PDB file of C-alpha atoms in Angstrom:
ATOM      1  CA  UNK A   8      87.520 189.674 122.386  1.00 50.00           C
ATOM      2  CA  UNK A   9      86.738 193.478 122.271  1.00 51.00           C
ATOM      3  CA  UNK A  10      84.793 194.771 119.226  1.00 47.00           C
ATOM      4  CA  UNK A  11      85.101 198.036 117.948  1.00 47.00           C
ATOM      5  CA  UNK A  12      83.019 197.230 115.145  1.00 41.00           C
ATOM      6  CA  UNK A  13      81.390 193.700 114.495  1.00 40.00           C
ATOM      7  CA  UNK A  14      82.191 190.996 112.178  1.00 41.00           C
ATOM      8  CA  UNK A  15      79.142 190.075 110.422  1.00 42.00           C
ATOM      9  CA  UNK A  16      77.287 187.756 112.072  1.00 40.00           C
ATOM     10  CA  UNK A  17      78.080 184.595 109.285  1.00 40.00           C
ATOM     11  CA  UNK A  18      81.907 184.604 110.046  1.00 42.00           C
ATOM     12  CA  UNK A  19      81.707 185.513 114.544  1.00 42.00           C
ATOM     13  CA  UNK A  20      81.590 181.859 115.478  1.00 38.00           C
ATOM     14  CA  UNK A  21      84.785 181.284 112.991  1.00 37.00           C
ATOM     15  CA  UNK A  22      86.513 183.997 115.014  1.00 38.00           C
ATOM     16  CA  UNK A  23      85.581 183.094 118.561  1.00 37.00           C
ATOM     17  CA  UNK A  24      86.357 179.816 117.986  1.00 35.00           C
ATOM     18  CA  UNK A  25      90.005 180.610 116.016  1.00 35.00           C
ATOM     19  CA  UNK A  26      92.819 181.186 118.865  1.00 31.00           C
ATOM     20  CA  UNK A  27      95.337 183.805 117.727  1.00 29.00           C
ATOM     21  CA  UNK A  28      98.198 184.268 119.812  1.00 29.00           C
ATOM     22  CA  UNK A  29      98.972 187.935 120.666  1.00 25.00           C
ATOM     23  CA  UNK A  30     101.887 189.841 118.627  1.00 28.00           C
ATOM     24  CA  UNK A  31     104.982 190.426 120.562  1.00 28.00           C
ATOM     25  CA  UNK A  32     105.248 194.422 118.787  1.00 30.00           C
ATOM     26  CA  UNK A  33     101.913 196.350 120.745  1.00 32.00           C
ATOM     27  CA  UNK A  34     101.557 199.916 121.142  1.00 37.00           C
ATOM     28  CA  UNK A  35     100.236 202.547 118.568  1.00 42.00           C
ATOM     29  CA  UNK A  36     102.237 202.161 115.900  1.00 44.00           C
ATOM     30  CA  UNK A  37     103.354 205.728 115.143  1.00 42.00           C
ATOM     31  CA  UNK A  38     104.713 206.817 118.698  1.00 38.00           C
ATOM     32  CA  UNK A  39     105.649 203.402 120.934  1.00 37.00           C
ATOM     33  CA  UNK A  40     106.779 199.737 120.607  1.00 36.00           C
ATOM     34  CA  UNK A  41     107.314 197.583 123.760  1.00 30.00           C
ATOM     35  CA  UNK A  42     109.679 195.900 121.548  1.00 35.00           C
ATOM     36  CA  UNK A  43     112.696 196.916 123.538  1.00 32.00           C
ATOM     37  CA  UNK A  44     116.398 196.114 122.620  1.00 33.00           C
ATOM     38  CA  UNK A  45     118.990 197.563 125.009  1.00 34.00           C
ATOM     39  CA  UNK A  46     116.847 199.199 127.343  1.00 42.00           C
ATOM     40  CA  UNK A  47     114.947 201.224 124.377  1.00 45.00           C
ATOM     41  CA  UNK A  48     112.286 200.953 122.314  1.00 51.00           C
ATOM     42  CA  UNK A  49     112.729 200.638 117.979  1.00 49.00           C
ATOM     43  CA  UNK A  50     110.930 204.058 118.051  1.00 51.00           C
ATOM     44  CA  UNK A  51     113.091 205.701 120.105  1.00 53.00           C
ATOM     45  CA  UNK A  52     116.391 204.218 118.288  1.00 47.00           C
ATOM     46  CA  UNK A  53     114.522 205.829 115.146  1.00 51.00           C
ATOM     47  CA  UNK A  54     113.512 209.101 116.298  1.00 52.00           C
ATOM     48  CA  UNK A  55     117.204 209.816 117.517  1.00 59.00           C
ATOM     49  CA  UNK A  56     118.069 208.523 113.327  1.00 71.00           C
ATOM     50  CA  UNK A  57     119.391 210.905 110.905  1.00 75.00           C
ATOM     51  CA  UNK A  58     116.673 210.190 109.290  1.00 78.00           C
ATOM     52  CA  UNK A  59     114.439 210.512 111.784  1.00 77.00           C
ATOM     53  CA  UNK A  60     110.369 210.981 110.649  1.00 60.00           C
ATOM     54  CA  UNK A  61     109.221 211.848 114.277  1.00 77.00           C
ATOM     55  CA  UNK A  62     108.567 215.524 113.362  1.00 74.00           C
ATOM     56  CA  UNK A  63     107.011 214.953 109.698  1.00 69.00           C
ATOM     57  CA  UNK A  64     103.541 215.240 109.668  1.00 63.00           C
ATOM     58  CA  UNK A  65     101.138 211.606 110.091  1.00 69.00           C
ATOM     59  CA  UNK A  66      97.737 210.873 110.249  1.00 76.00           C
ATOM     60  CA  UNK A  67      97.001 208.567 113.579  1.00 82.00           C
ATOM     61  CA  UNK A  68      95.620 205.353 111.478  1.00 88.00           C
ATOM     62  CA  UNK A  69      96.710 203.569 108.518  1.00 95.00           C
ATOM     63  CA  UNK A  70      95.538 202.359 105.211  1.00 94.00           C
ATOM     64  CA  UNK A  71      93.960 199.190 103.597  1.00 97.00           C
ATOM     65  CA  UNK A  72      94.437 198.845  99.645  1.00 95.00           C
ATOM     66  CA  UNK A  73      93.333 196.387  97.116  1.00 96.00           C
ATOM     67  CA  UNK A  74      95.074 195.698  93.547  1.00 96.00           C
ATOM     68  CA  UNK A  75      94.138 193.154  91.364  1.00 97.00           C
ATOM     69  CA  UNK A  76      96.340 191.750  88.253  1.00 97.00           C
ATOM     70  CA  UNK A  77      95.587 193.716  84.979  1.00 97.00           C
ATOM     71  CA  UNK A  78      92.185 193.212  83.547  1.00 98.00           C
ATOM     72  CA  UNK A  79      91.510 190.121  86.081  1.00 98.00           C
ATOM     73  CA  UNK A  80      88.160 192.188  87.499  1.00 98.00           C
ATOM     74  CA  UNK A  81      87.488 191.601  90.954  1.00 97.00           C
ATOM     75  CA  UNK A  82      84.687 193.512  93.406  1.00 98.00           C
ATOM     76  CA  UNK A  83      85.435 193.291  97.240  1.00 98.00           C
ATOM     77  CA  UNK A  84      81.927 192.751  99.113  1.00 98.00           C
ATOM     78  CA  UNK A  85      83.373 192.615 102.591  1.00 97.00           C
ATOM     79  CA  UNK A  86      86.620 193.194 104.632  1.00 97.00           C
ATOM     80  CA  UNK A  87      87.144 193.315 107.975  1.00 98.00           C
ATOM     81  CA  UNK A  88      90.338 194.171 110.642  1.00 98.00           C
ATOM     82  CA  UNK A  89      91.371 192.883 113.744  1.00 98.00           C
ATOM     83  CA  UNK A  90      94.031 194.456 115.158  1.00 97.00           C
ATOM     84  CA  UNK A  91      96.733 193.124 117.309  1.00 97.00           C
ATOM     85  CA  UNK A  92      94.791 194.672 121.198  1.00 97.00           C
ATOM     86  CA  UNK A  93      92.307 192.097 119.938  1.00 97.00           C
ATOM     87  CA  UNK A  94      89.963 194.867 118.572  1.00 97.00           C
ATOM     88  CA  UNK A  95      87.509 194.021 115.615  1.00 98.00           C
ATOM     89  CA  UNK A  96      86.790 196.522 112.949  1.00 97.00           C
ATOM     90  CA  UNK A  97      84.174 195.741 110.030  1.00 94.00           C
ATOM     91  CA  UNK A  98      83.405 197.003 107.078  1.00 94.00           C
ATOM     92  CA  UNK A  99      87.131 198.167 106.662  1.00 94.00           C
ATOM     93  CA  UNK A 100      86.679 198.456 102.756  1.00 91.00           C
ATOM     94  CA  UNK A 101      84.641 196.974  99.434  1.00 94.00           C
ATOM     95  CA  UNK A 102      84.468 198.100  96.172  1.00 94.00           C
ATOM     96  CA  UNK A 103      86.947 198.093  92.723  1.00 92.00           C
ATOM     97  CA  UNK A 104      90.618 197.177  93.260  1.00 95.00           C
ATOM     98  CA  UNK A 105      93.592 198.550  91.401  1.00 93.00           C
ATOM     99  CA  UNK A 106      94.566 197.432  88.176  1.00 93.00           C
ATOM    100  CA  UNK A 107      95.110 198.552  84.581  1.00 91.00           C
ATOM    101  CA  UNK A 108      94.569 198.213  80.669  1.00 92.00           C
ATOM    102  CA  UNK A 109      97.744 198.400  79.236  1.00 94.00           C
ATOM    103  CA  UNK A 110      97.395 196.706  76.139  1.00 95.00           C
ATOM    104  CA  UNK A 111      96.910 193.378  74.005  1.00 96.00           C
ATOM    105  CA  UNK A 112     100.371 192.771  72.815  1.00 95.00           C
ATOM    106  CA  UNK A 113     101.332 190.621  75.440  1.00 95.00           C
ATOM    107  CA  UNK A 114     100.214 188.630  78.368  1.00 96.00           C
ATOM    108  CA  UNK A 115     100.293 191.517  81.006  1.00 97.00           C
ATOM    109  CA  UNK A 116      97.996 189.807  83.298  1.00 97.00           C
ATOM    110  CA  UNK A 117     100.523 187.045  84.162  1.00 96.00           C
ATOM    111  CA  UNK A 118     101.904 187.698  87.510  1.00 94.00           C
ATOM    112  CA  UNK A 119     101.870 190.694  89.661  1.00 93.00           C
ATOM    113  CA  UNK A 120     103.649 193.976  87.035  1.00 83.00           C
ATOM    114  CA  UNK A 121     102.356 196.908  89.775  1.00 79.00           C
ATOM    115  CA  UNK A 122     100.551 197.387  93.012  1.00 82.00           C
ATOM    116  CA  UNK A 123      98.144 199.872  92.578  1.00 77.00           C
ATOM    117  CA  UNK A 124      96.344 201.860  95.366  1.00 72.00           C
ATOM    118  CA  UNK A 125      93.331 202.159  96.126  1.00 76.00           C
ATOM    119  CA  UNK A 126      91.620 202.090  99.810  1.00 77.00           C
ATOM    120  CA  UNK A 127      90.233 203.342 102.339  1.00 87.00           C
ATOM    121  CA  UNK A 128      92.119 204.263 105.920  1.00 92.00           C
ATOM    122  CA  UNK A 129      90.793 202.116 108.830  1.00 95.00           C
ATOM    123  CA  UNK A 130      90.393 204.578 111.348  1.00 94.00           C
ATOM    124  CA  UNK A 131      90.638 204.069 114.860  1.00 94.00           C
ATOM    125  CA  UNK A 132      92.344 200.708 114.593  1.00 95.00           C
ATOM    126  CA  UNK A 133      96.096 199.885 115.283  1.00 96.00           C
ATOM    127  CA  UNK A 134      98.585 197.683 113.218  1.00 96.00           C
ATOM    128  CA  UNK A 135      96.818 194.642 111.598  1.00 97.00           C
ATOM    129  CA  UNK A 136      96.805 191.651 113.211  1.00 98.00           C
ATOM    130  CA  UNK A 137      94.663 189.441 110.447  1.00 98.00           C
ATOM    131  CA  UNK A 138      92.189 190.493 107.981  1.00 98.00           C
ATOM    132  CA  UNK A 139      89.052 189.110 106.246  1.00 98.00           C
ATOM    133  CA  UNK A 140      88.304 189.676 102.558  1.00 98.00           C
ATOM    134  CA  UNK A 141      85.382 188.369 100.558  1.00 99.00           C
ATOM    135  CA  UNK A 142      85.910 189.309  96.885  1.00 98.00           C
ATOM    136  CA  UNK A 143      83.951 188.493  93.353  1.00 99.00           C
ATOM    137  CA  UNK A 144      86.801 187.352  90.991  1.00 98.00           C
ATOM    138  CA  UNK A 145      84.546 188.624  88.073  1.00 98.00           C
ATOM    139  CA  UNK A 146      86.046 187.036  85.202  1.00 97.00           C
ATOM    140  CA  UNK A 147      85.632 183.766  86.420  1.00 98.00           C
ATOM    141  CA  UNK A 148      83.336 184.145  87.945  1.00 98.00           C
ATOM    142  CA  UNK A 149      84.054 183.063  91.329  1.00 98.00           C
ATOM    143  CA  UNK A 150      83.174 184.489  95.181  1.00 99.00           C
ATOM    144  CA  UNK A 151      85.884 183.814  97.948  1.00 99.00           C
ATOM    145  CA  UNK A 152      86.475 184.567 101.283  1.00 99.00           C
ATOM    146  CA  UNK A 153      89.410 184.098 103.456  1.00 98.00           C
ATOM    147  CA  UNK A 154      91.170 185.270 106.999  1.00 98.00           C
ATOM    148  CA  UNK A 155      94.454 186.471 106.260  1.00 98.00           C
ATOM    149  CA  UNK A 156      97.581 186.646 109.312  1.00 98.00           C
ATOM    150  CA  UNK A 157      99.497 189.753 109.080  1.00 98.00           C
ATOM    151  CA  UNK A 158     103.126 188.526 110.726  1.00 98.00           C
ATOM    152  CA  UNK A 159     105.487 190.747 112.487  1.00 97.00           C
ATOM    153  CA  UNK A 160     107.511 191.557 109.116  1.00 96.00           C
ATOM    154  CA  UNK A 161     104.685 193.637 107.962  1.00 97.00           C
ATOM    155  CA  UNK A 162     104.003 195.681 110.816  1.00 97.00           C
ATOM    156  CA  UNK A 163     108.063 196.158 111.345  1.00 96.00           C
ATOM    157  CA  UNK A 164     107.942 197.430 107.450  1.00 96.00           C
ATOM    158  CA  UNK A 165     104.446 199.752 108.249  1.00 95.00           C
ATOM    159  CA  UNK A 166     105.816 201.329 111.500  1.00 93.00           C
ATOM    160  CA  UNK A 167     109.585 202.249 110.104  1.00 91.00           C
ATOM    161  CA  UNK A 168     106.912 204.067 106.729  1.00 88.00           C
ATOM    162  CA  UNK A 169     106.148 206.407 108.865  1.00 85.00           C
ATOM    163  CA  UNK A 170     109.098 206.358 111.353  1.00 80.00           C
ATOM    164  CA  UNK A 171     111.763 206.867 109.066  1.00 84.00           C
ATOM    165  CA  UNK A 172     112.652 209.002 106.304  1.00 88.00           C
ATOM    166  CA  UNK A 173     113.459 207.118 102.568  1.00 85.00           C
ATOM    167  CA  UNK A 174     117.681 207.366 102.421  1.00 79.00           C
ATOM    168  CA  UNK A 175     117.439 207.878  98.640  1.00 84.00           C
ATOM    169  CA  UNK A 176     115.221 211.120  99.425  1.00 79.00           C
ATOM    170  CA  UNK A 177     116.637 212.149 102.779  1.00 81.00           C
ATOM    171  CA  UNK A 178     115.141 215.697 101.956  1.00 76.00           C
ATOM    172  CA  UNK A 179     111.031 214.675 101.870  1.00 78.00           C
ATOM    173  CA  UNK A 180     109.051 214.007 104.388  1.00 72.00           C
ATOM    174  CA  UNK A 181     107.917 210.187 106.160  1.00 68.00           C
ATOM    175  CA  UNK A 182     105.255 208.393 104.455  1.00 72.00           C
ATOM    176  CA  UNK A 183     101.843 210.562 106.111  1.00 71.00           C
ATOM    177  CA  UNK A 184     100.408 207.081 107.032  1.00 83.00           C
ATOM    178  CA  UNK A 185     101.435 203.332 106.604  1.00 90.00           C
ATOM    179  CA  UNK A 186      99.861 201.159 104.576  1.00 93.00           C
ATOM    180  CA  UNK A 187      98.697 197.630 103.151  1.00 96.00           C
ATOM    181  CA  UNK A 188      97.521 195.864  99.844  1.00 96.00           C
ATOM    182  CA  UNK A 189      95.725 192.963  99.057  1.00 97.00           C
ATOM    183  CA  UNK A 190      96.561 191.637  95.639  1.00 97.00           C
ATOM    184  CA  UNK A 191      93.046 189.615  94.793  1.00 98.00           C
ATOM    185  CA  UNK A 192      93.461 187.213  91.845  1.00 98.00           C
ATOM    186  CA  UNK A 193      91.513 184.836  90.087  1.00 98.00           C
ATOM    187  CA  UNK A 194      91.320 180.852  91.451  1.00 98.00           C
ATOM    188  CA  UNK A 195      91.389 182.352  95.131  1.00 98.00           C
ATOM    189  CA  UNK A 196      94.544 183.871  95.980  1.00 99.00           C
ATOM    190  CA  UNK A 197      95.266 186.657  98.214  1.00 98.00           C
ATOM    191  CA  UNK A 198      98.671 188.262  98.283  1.00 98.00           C
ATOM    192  CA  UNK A 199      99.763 190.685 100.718  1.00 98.00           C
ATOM    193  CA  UNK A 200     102.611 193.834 100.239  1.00 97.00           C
ATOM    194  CA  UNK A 201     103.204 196.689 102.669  1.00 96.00           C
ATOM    195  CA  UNK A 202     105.178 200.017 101.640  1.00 92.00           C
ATOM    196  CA  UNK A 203     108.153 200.637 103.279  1.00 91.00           C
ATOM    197  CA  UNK A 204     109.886 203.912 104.083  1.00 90.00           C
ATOM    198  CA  UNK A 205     110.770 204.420 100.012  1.00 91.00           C
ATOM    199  CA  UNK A 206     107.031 203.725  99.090  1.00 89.00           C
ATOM    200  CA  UNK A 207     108.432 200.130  97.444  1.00 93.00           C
ATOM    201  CA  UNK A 208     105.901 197.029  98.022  1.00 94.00           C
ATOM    202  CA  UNK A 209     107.239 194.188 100.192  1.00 96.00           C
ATOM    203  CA  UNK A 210     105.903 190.608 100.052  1.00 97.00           C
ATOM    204  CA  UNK A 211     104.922 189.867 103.210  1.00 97.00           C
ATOM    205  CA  UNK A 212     101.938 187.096 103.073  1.00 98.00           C
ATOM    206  CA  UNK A 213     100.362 185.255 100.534  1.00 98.00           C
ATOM    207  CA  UNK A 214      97.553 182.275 101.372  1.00 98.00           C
ATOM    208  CA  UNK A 215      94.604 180.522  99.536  1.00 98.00           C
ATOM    209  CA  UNK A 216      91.080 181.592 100.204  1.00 99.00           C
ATOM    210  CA  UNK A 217      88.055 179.584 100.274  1.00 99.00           C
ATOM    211  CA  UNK A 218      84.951 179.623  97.833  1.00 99.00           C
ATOM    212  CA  UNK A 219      81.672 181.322  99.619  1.00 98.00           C
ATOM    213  CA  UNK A 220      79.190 178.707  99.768  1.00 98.00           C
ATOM    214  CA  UNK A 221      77.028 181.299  99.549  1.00 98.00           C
ATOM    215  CA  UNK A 222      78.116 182.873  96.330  1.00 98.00           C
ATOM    216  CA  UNK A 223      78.127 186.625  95.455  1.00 98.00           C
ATOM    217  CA  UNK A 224      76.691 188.979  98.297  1.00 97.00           C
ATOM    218  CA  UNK A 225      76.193 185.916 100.335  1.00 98.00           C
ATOM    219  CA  UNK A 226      73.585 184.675  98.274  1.00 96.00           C
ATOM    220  CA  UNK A 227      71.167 188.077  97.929  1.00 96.00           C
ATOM    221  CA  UNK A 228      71.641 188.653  94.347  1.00 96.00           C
ATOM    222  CA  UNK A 229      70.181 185.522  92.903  1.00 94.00           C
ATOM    223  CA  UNK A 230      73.714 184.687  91.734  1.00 95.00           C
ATOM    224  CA  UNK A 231      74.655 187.862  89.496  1.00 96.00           C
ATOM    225  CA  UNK A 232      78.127 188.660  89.673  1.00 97.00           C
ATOM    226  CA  UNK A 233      79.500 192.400  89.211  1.00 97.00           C
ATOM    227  CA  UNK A 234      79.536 193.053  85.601  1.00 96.00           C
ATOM    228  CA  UNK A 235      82.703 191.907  83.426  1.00 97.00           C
ATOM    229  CA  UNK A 236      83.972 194.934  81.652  1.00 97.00           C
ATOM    230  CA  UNK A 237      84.926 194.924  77.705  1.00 97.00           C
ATOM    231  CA  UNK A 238      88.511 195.555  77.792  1.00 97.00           C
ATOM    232  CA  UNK A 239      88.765 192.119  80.547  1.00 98.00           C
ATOM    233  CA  UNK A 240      86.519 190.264  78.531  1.00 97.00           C
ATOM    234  CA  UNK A 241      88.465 191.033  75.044  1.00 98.00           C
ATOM    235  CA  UNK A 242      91.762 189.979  76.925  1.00 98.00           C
ATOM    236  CA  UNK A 243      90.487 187.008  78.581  1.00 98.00           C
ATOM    237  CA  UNK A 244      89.047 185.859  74.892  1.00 98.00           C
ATOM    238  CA  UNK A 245      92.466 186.366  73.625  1.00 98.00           C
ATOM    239  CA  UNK A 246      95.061 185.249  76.721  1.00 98.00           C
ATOM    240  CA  UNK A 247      93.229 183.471  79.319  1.00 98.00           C
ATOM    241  CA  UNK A 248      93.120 183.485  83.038  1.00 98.00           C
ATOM    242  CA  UNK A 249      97.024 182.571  83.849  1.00 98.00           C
ATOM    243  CA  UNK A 250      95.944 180.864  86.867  1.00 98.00           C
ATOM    244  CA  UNK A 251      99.542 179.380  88.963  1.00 95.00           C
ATOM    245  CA  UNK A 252     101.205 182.662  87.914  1.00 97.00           C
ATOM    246  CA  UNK A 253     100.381 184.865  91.146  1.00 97.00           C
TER     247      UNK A 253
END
């Protein structure tokens, strides 16, 4: 397997040892697919669309996002990328996910209302193949990790973002990169969306994750967690956690 930039260390035996077969879409996803139907590619069918996003301006990577349910606090520690030429990228991403405060008046953390963005662009990679997360759920409090598949659906929905124009707004320009979210919730789960050409959220994956044995930052923080704000705290005292409704 070909490294770009290395897993850490903990989690490379759990990826040489994990077979993955190879994704039947390859090339970079904003110019070529060796997907071909009828002696041409789905690129070519698209540039030749009415709606066509071949001239609108791009940037050559795409982007990973995190959102979190409102006021369930989480911190990603860790992500990491490989993409589908078998390429691994670390460090794709950490910090505060997405979410919101809208108010106490009802149980707005219950299920997923809005995906948020915020990200970073993982640059130099190609379409996703899987991804690794390790995230605090803070108001828990709760450290889990997990390897997530990306199927084909996804990277069909990320290369038409940036391929096509949106046919309610025929008249603005293709999404300037594609992207992907990872909806972190409390008791483990990981849920996975990517924009399509109309910048709407598709459901594409959704799997458990794992606890870290070693618990937050792998065990270097004598077992502090990242601090529970007042506004989750004052909900959670009031609602909850609605674990089963994500």
């Amino acid at each position: 397997m070909a490294v770009g930039n290395q897993l850490p260390s903990v989690y490379e035996e759990q990826v040489a040892n994990k077979p993955y077969p190879l994704m039947q879409l390859t090339g970079r996803f904003g110019n070529e697919s060796i997907h071909r139907s009828a002696g041409c590619t789905a690129v070519d069918w698209l540039s030749s669309h009415p709606l066509s996003g071949k001239n609108d301006p791009h940037l050559p990577w795409w982007s990973l996002n995190f959102t979190e349910p409102y006021y369930m606090k989480v911190w990603v520690e860790d992500t990491a990328v490989e993409d589908i030429n078998g390429i691994l990228f670390r460090r794709t991403g950490s910090g505060s996910a997405a979410g919101g405060n809208p108010g106490y008046n009802k149980e707005w953390a219950r299920g997923w209302d809005a995906v948020g963005d915020t990200g970073k662009p993982v640059v130099g990679a190609d379409l996703p193949k899987r991804i690794f997360v390790r995230w605090q759920s803070v108001v828990e409090p709760q450290t889990y990790r997990a390897w997530v598949d990306i199927p084909e659906e996804a990277l069909q929905i990320m290369r038409k973002a940036t391929a096509q124009r949106c046919s309610l707004y025929p008249e603005r320009s293709s999404s300037y990169l594609a992207s992907l979210y990872l909806g972190l919730a409390s008791g483990g789960i990981v849920q996975v969306w990517a924009r399509d050409e109309c910048y709407r959220p598709v459901k594409v994956a959704r799997v458990q994750a794992e606890i870290e044995p070693l618990g937050p930052h792998l065990g270097k923080s004598n077992g502090h967690y990242y601090p529970l704000p007042e506004n989750s705290k004052r909900y959670i005292e009031k609602y909850g956690i609605p674990y089963g409704s994500w």
